[in-house]
CSV table of C-alpha atoms in Angstrom, one decimal:
chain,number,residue,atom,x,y,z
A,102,UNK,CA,-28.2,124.8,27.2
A,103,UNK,CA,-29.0,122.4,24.4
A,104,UNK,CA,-29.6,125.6,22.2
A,105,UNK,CA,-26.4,127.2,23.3
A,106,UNK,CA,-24.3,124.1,23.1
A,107,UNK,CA,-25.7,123.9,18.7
A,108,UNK,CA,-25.0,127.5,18.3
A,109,UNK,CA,-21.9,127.4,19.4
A,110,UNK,CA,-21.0,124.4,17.3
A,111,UNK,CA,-22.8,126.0,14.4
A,112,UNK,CA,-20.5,129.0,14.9
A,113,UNK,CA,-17.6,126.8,15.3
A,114,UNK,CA,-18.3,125.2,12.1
A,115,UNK,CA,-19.0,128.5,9.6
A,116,UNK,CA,-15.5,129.4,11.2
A,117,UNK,CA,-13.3,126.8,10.4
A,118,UNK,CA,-15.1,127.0,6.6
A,119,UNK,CA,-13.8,130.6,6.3
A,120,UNK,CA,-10.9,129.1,7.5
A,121,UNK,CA,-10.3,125.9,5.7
A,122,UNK,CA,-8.5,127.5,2.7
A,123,UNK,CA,-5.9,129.4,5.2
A,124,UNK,CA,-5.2,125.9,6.7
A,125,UNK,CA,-4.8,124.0,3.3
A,126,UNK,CA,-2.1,127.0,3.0
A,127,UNK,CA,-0.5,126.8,6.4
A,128,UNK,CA,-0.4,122.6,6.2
A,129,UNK,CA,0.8,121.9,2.8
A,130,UNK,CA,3.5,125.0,2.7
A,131,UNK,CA,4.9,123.5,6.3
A,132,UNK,CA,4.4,126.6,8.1
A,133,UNK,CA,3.0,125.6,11.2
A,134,UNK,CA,6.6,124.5,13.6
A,135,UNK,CA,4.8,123.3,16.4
A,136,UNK,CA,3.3,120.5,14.4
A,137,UNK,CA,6.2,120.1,12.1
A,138,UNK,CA,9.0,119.8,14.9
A,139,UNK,CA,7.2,119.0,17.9
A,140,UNK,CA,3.6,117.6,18.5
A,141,UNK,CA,3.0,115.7,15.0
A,142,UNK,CA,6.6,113.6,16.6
A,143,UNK,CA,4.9,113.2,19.8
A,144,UNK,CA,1.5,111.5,18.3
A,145,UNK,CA,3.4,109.8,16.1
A,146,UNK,CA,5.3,108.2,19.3
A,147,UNK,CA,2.2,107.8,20.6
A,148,UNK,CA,0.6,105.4,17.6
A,149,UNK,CA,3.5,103.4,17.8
A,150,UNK,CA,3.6,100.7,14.7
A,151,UNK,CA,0.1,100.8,12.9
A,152,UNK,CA,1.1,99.0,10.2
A,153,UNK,CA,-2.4,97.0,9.7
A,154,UNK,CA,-4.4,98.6,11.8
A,155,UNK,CA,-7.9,100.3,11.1
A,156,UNK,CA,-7.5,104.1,12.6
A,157,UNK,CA,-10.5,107.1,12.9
A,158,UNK,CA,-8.6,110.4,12.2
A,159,UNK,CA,-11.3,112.4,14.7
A,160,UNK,CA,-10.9,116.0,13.1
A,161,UNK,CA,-8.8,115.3,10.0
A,162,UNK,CA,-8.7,118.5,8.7
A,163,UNK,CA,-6.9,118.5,5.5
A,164,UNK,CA,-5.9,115.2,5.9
A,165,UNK,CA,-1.9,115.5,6.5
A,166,UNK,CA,-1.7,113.1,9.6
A,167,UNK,CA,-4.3,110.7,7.8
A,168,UNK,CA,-1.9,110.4,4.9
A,169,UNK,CA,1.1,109.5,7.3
A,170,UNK,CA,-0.7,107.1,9.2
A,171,UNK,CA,-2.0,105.7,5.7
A,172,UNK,CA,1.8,106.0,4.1
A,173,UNK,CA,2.4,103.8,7.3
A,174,UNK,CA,0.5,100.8,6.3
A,175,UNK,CA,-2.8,101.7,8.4
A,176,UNK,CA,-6.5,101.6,7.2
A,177,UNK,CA,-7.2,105.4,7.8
A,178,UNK,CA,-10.8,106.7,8.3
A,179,UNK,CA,-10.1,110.8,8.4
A,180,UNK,CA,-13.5,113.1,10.1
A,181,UNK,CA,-14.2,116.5,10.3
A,182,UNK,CA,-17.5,118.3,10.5
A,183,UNK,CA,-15.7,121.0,8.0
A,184,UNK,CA,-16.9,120.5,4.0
A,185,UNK,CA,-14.0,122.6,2.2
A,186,UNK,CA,-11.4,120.7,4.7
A,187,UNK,CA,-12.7,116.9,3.7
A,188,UNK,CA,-12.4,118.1,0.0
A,189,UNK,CA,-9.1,119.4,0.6
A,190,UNK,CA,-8.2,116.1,2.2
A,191,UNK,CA,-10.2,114.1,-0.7
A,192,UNK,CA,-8.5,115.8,-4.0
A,193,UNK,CA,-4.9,114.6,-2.5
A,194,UNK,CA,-3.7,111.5,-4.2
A,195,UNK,CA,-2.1,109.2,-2.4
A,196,UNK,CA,0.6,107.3,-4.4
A,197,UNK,CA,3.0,106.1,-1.7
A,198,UNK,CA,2.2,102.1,-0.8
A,199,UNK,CA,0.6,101.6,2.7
A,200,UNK,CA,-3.0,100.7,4.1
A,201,UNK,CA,-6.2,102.3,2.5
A,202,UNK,CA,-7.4,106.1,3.1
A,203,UNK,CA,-10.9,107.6,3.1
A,204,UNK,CA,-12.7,111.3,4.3
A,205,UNK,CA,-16.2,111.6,5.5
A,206,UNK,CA,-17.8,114.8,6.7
A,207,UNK,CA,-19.5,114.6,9.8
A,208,UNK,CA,-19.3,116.0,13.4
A,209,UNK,CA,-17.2,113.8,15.6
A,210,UNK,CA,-19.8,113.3,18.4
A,211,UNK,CA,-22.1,111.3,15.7
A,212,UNK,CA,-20.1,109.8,13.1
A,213,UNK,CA,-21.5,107.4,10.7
A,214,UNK,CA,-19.2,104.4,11.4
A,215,UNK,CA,-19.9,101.1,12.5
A,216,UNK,CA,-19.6,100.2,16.6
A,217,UNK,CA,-16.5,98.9,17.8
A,218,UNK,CA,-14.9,99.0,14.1
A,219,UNK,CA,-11.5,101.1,14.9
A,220,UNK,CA,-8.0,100.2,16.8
A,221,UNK,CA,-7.3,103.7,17.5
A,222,UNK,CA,-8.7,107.3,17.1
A,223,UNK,CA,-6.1,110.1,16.7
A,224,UNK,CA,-7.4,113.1,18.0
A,225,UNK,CA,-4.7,115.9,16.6
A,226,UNK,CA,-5.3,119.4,18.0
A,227,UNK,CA,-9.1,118.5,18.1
A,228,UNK,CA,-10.5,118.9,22.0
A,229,UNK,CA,-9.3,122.7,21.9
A,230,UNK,CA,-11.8,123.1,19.3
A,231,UNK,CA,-15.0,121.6,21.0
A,232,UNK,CA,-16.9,123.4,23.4
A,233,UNK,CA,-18.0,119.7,25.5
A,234,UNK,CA,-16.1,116.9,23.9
A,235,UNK,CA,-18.2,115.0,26.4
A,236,UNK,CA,-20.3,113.4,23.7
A,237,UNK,CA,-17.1,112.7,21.0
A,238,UNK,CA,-15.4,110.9,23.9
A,239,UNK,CA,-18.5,108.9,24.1
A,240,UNK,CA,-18.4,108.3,20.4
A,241,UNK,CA,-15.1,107.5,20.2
A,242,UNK,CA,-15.4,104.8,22.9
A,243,UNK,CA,-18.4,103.3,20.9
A,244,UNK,CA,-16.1,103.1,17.7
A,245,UNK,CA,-13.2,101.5,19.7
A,246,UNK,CA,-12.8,97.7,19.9
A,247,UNK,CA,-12.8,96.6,23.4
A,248,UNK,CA,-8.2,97.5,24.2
A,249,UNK,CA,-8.5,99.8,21.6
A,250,UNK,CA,-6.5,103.4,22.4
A,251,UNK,CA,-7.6,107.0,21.8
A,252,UNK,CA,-4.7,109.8,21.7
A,253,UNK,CA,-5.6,113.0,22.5
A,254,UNK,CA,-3.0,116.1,21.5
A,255,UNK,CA,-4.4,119.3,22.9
A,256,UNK,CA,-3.1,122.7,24.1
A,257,UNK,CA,-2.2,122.5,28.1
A,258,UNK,CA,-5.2,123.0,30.0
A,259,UNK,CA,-2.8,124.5,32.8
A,260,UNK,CA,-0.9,126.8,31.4
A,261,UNK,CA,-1.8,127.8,27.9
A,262,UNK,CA,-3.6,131.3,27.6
A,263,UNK,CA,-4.1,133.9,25.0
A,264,UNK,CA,-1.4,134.8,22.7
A,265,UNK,CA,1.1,131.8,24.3
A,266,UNK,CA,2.3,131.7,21.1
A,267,UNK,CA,4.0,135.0,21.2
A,268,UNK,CA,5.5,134.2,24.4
A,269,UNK,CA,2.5,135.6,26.9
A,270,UNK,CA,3.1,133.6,30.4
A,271,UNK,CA,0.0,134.9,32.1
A,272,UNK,CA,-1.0,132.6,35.7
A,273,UNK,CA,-4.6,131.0,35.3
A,274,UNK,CA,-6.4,131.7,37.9
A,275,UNK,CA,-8.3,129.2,40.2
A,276,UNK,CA,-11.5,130.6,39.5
A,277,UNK,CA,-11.1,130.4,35.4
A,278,UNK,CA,-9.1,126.8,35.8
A,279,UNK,CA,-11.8,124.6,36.9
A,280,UNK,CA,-14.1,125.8,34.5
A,281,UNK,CA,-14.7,125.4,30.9
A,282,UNK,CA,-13.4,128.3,29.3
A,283,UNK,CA,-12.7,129.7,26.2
A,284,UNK,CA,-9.9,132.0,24.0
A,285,UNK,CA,-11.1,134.0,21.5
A,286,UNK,CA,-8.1,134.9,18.6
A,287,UNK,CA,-7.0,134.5,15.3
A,288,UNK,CA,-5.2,131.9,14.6
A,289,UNK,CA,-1.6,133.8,13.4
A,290,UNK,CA,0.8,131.1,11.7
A,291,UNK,CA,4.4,132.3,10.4
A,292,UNK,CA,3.1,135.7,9.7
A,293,UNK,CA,-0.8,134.6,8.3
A,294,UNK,CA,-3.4,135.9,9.9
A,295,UNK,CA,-6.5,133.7,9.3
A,296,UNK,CA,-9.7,135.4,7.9
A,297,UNK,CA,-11.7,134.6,10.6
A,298,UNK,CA,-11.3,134.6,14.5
A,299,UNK,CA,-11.6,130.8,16.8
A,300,UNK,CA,-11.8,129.6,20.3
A,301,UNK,CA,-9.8,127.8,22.0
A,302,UNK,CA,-11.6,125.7,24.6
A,303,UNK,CA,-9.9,124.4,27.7
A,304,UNK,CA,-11.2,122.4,30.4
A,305,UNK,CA,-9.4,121.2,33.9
A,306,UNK,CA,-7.4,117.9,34.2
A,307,UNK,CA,-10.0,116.3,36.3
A,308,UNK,CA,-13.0,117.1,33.1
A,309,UNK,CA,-10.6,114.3,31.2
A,310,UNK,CA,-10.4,111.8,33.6
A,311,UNK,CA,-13.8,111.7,35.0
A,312,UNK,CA,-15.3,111.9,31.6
A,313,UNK,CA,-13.1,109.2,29.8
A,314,UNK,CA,-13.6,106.9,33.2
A,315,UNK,CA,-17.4,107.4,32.7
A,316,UNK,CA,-17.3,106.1,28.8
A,317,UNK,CA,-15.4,103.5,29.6
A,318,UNK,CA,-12.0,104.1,29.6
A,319,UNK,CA,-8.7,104.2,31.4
A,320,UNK,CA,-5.8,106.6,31.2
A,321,UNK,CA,-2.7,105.0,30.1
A,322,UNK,CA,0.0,108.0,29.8
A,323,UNK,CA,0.0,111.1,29.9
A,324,UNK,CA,2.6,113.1,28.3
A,325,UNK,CA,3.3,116.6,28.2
A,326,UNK,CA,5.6,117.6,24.2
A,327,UNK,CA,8.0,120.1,24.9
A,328,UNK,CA,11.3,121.1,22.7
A,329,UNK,CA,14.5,119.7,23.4
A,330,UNK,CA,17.1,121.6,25.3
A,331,UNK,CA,19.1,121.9,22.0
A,332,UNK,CA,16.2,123.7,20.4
A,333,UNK,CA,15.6,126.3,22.9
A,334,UNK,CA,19.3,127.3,23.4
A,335,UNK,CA,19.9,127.2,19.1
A,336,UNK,CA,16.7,128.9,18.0
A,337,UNK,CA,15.3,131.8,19.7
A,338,UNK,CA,11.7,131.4,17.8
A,339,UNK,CA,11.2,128.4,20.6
A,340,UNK,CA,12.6,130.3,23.6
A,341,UNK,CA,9.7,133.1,22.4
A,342,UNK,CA,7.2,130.3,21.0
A,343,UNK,CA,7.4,127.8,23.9
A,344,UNK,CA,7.0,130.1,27.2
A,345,UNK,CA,5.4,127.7,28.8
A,346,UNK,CA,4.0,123.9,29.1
A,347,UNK,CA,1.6,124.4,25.9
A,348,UNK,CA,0.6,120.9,24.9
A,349,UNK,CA,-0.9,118.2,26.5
A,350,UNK,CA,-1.0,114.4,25.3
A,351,UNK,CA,-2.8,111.3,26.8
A,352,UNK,CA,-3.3,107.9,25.8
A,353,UNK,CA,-6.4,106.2,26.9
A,354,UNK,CA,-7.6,102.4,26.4
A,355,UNK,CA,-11.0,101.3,26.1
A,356,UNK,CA,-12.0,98.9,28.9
């Protein structure tokens, strides 16, 4: 299983590094909508004020939401296990005043950062891109000071399937639901295709709360982004994109 489990994340990795340049792309040309008018909003929300505080971006990427949180007065450390991505996210300068901003390269479930050194760890459309997050959560509960909060923004473990995006609706069933499970696809972002292919991993509610209760923490909200009414009555791209509950969000504070 061990073997599996490093394969797997080996596999995950050499992905998202054919990948990384397609993402730069996607990011810094504003292509994706579902981050740009819906679930970037809804973390955002989430963090509340930050001014001051020191945050762990767990999966940075290219750095985008580490730059806000920065450009909001926070002390930003950004992560991602992806070389070309932390690159990307290192060669942007950052001119606007705020709180401090630096990229590492390391896998979230071992990340060289002191214990109990972070306010809050953003995880941004990480957990459908880990095949157990059951170590990171464990990480990310070591990194937190005792009251400290983790957000998690992932796709809907209920209802999102393959190709939800383009409007598919298809029931889970029971016997896929409460297991781990994954979607194989190519990302496809306003037209783009990316070069190479990526699962999606879900997992049922109860994996998240059993597995945050057992590192330590406690589920404080649990939120569920979805366009406004306005949106899906004006623009038929979200009555197409948004067929369904797609994303899930929960705040959880470390005891």
């Amino acid at each position: 299983m061990e073997d599996t489990a490093r394969a797997i994340a080996n596999l995950t990795q050499k992905r998202w590094e054919s990948n990384a340049e397609y993402w730069v792309k996607i990011i810094r040309e504003r292509r994706d909508r579902y981050r740009n008018e819906l679930t970037d909003a809804a973390v955002l929300d989430a963090v509340g004020p930050c001014e001051g505080l020191r945050i762990l971006d767990a999966g940075c990427g290219e750095g985008y939401f580490a730059r806000t949180l920065a450009s909001r007065g926070a002390d930003v450390v950004g992560v991602d296990v992806c070389q070309s991505l932390v690159d990307a996210a290192g060669a942007v300068h950052q001119d606007s005043p705020g709180g401090t901003l630096t990229f590492t390269c390391a896998s979230v479930d071992a990340m060289p950062v002191e214990d109990k050194g972070f306010d809050l760890v953003v995880c941004n459309h990480l957990f459908s891109h880990l095949q157990d997050p059951t170590d990171a959560i464990i990480e990310f509960g070591r990194v937190l000071k005792p009251g400290g909060r983790l957000i998690i923004l992932t796709l809907h473990p209920c209802f999102y399937v393959e190709h939800s995006e383009r409007g598919a609706m298809h029931a889970v069933p029971a016997t896929r639901y409460f297991a781990s499970r994954g979607i194989d696809q190519h990302f496809l972002v306003d037209g783009l295709e990316s070069p190479a292919m990526i699962t999606s991993w879900l997992r049922p509610l109860e994996f998240y709360s059993g597995t945050l209760r057992d590192a330590g923490f406690v589920i404080a909200d649990l939120r569920e982004p979805h366009p406004t009414q306005e949106q899906l009555t004006d623009d038929p791209w979200w009555r197409q994109g948004f067929p369904t509950a797609m994303f899930m969000l929960l705040i959880a504070e470390r005891r």
